[in-house]
Amino acid sequence: MVKILKAKESSYYPTSQNILKDVENALMEAQDIELYLRPLRRRIQFLQETEFTKIHTLISPLFHTICLIWSHSQFYSVPARIIVLLQEFCNLFIDQARSYLSPEDLLKGEIEETLEHVQIAVNTLRSFKNFFFSHREKLASYFTNGKEFK
């Protein structure tokens, strides 16, 4: 089609070239994003399948993966995208804490047991926050081979 437009010196030829370039760029972006977000599938699956009391062991590998995405992905290393990703993980942890601390069980259970559940939830969410800040501090170490630290 493009060859015909070029041969006929059609006024649509420049527009078709632009569309072709846009499609090629979008394909490159999609391939990059799929490549670098693929490891998160496994992390998300582990997070959803693990008991909330044991979920704190999965937080550090999660942030390690996010740091690798930030430092290596060409298209996912922009603040707007990484912020959305972090918000989604925050929401996932909040939802899991909410499920773990179901209001019906909290009000029906023993005070000591209820307090223990609340403390586990608070400690897990605090751990999430601490790992975020610790990985943010060492983010520069993820940029290797002369890549500029962002």
Steps between C-alpha positions, in 0.01 A plus 500: 500500500777739597688418180194582292451832680866586447496397132190711435648791700184506705440771756417215741853359484650720781202422723533127437871524585416670828243235583751226423761663727241538778406132474867393506566718807192363675612145426846568644342653809263205548783248464716690750221526753401134463863390540560697818160454664492123443695427824235690696237241406674242717545749786131594488399135495717429806355803679145387434560137598704558816343536842501858618707409806783379274474766230776720643763261358382583146529878530876535446505288180204703374685830544814348349300413188347848486846658526623280216204610289571864578866469411475282188170565323517772240129575511417425863767722652279807516353617829139489385515129418701388800274700734194321363676167549589586860144619567365168375729309735401727790136429420571126486660506844218711642240261359682201644528669839130585486415137421726377780340742745141427412275716721274209592791294632656794682186576698420138579848382601694518821668830575852355509451315173348806335787719619749248362330508159506881495867503598585253223321718246668817623843334501450366148395840366786666689736245347368590155571867569849429638596284202379773267728757663799263525474402133456864401825581680695233312331562165820648353669160528249357250623729222799322346692509172514878493125549522399832648341482846148642502 
